[in-house]
PDB file of C-alpha atoms in Angstrom:
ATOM      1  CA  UNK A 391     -96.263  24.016  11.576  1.00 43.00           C
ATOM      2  CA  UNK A 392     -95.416  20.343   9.684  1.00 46.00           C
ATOM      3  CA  UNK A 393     -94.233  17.582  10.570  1.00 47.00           C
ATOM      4  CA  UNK A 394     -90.510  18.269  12.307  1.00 47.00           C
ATOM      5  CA  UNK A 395     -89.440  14.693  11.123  1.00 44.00           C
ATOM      6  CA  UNK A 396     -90.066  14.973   7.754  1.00 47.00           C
ATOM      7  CA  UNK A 397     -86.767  15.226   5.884  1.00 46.00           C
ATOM      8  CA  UNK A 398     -86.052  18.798   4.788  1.00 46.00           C
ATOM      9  CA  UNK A 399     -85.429  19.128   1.300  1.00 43.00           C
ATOM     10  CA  UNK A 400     -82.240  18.731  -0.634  1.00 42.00           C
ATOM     11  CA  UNK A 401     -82.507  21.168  -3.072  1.00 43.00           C
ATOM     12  CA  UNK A 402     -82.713  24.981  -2.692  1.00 42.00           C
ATOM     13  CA  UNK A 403     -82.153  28.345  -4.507  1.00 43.00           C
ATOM     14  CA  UNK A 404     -78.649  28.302  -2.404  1.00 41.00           C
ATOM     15  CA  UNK A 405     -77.703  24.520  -3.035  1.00 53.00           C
ATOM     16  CA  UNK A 406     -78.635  23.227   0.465  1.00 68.00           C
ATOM     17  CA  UNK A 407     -81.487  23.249   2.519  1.00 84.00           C
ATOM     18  CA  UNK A 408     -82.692  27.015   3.625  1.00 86.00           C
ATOM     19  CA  UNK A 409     -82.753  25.390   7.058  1.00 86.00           C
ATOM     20  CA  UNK A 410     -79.506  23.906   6.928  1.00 86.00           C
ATOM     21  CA  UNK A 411     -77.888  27.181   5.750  1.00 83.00           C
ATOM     22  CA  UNK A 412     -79.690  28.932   8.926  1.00 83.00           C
ATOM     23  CA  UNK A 413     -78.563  25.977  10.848  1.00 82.00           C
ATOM     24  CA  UNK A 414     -82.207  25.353  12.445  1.00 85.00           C
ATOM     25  CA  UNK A 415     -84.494  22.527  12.000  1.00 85.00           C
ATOM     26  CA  UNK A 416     -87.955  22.313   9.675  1.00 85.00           C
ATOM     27  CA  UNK A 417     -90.821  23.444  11.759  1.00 83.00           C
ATOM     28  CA  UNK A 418     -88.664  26.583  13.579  1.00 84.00           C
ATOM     29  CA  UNK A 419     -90.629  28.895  14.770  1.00 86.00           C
ATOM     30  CA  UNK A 420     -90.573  32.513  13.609  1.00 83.00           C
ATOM     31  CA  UNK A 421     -88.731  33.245  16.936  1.00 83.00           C
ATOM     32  CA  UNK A 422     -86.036  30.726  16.182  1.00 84.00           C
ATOM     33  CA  UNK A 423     -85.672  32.360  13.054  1.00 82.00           C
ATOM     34  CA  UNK A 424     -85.181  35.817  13.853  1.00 78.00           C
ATOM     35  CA  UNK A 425     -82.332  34.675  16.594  1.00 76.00           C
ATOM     36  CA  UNK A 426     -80.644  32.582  14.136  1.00 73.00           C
ATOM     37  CA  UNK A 427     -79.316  35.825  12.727  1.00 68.00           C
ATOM     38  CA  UNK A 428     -75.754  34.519  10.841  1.00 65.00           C
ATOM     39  CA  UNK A 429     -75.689  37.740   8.498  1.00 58.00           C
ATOM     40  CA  UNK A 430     -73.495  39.989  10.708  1.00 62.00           C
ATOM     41  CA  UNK A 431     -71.193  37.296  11.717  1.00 69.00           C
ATOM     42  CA  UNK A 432     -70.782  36.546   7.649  1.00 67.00           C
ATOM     43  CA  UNK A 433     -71.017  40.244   6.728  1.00 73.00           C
ATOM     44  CA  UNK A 434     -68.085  40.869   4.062  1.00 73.00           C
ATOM     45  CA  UNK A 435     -67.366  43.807   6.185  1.00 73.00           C
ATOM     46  CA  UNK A 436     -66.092  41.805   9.162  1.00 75.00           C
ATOM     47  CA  UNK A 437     -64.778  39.345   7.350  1.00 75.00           C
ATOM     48  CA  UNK A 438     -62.718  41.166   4.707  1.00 77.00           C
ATOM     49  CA  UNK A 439     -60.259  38.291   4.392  1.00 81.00           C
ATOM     50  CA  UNK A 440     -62.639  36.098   3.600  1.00 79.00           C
ATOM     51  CA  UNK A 441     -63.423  35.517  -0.432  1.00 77.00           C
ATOM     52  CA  UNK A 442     -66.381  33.207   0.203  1.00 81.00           C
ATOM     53  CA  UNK A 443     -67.789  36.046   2.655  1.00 77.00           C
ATOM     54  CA  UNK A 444     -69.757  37.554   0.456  1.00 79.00           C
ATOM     55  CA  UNK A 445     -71.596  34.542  -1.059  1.00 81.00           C
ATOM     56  CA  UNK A 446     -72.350  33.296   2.310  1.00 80.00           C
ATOM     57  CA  UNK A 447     -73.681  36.822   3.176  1.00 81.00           C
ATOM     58  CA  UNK A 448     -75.958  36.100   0.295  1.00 83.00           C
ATOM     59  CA  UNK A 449     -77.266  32.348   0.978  1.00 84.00           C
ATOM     60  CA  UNK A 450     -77.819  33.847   4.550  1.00 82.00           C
ATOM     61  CA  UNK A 451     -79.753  36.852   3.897  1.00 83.00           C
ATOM     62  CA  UNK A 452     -81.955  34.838   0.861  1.00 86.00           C
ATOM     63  CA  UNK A 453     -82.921  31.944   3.256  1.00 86.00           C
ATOM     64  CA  UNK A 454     -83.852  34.400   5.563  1.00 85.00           C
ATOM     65  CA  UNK A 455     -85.706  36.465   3.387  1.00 88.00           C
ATOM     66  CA  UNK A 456     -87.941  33.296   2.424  1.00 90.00           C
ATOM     67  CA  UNK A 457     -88.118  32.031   5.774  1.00 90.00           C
ATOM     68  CA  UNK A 458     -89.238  35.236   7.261  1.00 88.00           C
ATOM     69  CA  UNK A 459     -92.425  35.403   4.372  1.00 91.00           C
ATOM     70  CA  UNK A 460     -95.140  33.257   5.741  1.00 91.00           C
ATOM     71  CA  UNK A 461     -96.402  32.343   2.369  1.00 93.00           C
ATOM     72  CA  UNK A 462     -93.148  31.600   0.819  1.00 92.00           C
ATOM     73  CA  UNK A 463     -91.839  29.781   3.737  1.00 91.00           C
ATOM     74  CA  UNK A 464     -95.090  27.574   2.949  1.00 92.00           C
ATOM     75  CA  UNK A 465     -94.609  26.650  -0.723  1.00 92.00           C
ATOM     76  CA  UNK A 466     -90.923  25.882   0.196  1.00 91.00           C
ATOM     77  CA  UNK A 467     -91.602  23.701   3.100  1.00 89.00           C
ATOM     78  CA  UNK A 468     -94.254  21.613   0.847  1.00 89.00           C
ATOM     79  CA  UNK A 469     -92.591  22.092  -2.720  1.00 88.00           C
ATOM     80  CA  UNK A 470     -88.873  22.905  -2.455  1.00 88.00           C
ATOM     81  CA  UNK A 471     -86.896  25.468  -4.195  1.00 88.00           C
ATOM     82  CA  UNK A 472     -88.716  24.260  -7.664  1.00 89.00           C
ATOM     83  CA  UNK A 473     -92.181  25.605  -5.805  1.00 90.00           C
ATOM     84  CA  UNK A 474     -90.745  28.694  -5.216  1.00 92.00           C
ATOM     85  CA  UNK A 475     -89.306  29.151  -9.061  1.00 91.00           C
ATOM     86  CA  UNK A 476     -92.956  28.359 -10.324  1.00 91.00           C
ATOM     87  CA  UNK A 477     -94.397  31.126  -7.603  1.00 92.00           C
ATOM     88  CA  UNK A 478     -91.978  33.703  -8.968  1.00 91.00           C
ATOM     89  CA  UNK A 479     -92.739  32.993 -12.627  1.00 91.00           C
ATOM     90  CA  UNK A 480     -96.512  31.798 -12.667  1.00 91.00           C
ATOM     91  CA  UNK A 481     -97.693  33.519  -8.923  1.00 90.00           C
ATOM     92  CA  UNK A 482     -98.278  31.919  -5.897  1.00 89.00           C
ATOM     93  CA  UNK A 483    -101.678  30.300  -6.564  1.00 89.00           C
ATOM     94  CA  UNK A 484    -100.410  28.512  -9.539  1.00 88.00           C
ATOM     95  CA  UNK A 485     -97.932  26.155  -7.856  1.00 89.00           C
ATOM     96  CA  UNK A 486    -100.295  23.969  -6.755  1.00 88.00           C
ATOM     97  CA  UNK A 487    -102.065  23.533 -10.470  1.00 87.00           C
ATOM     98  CA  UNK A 488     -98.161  23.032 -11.672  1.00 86.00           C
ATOM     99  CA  UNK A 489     -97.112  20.520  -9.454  1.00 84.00           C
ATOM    100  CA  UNK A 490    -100.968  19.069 -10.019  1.00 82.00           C
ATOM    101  CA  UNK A 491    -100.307  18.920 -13.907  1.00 79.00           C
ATOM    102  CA  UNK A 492     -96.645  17.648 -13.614  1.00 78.00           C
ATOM    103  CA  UNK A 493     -97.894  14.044 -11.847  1.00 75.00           C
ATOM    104  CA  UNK A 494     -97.195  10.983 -14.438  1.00 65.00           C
ATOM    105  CA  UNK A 495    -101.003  10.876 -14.878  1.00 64.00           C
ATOM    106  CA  UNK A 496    -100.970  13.976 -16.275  1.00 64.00           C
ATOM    107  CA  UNK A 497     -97.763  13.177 -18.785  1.00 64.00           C
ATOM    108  CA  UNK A 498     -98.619  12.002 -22.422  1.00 66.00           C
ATOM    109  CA  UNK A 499     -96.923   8.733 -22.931  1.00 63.00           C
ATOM    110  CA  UNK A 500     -93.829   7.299 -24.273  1.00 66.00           C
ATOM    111  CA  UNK A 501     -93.591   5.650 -27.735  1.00 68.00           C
ATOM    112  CA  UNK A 502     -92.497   2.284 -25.721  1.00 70.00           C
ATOM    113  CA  UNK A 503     -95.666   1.885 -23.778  1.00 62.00           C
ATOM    114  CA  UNK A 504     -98.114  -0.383 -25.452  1.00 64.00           C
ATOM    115  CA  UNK A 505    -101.865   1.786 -26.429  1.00 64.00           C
ATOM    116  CA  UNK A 506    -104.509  -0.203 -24.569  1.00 65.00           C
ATOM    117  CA  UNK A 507    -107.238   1.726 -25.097  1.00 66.00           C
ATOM    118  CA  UNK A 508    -109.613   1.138 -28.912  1.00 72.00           C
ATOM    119  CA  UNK A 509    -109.589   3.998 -30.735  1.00 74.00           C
ATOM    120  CA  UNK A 510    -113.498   5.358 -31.200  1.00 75.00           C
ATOM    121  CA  UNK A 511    -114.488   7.688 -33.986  1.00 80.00           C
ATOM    122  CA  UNK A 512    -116.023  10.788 -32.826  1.00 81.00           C
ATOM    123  CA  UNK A 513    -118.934   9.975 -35.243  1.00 85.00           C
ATOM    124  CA  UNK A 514    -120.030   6.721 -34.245  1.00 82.00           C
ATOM    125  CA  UNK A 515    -119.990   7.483 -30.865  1.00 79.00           C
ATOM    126  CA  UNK A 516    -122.605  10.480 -31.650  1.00 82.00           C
ATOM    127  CA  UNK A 517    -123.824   7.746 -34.120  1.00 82.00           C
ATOM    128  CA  UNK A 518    -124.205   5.409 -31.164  1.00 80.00           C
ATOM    129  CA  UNK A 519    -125.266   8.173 -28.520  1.00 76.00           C
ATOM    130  CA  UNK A 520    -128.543   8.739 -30.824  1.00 77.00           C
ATOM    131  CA  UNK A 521    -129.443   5.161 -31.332  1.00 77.00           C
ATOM    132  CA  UNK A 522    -129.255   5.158 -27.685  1.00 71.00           C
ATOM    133  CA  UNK A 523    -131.624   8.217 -26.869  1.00 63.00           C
ATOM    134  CA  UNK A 524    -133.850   6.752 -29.637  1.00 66.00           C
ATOM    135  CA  UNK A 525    -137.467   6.116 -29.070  1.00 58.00           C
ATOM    136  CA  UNK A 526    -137.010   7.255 -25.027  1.00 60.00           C
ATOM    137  CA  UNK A 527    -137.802   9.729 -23.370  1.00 61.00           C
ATOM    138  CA  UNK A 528    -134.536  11.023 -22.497  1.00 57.00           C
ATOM    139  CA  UNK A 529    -134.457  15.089 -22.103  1.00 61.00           C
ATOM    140  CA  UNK A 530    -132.864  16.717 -25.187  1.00 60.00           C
ATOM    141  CA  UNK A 531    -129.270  17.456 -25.379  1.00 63.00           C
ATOM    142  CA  UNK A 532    -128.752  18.379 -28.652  1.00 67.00           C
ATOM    143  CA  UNK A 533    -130.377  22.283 -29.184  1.00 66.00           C
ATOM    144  CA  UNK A 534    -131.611  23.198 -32.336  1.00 63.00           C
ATOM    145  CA  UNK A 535    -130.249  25.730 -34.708  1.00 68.00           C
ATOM    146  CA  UNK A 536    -131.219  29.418 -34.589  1.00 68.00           C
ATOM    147  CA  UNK A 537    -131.795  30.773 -38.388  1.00 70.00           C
ATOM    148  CA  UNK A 538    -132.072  33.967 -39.497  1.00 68.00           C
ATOM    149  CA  UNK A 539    -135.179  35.787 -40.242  1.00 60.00           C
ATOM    150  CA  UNK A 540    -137.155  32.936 -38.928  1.00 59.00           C
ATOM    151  CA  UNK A 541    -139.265  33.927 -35.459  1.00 55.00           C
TER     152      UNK A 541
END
């Protein structure tokens, strides 16, 4: 598995870690998992009493439900609870591209940051590109027009 001193995440669909809420650590194998069964002792059933029973019930059986999946177990270990979201809306293979596309190089920028880059017209940049390829014998880029009728 990963690293077991990495710090488990914060977030989750529950609130708290999925780990936390099984009471195991990051990295436990499937094993672990399947003995850290708290469902029955949080089952609204035996604990009738209890109000907060039921929602407990439901943290349980959801981190366990992720946990137990192999690949969703993966995107939350390496993305969080926001990796899983994306992977329920977008699919699995698209959380990567989405946490890709959300890095700050990937963000247009603020009105506050300063342009330092010269604008260049499309135009004289082809303008410039065939000055350039002028007179050498550089392979040809630019294909030539079909027209009708013409063979």
């Amino acid at each position: 598995m990963e690293d077991q001193n990495k710090s488990q995440r914060k977030m989750s669909t529950a609130g708290e870690s999925l780990y936390k809420i099984l009471d195991l650590k990051k990295g436990a194998s499937p094993e672990e998992l399947k003995k850290a069964k708290l469902a029955l002792r949080h089952h609204p059933d035996k604990n009738p009493d209890n109000p907060e029973a039921a929602d407990k019930f439901k943290e349980i059986n959801n981190a366990n439900s992720i946990l137990s999946d192999e690949n969703k177990r993966k995107i939350y270990d390496e993305y969080g609870s926001m990796g899983l979201y994306v992977a329920e809306q977008f699919g699995d293979e698209s959380v990567k591209y989405y946490f890709l596309m959300s890095k700050c190089w990937f963000k247009c920028k603020t009105s506050e940051e300063p342009e330092n880059f010269a604008y260049v017209d499309p135009e004289d940049l082809e303008a410039e590109i065939r000055n350039q390829d002028a007179g050498e014998n550089a392979p040809i880029v630019i294909q030539p027009h079909a027209t009708n009728g013409i063979k």
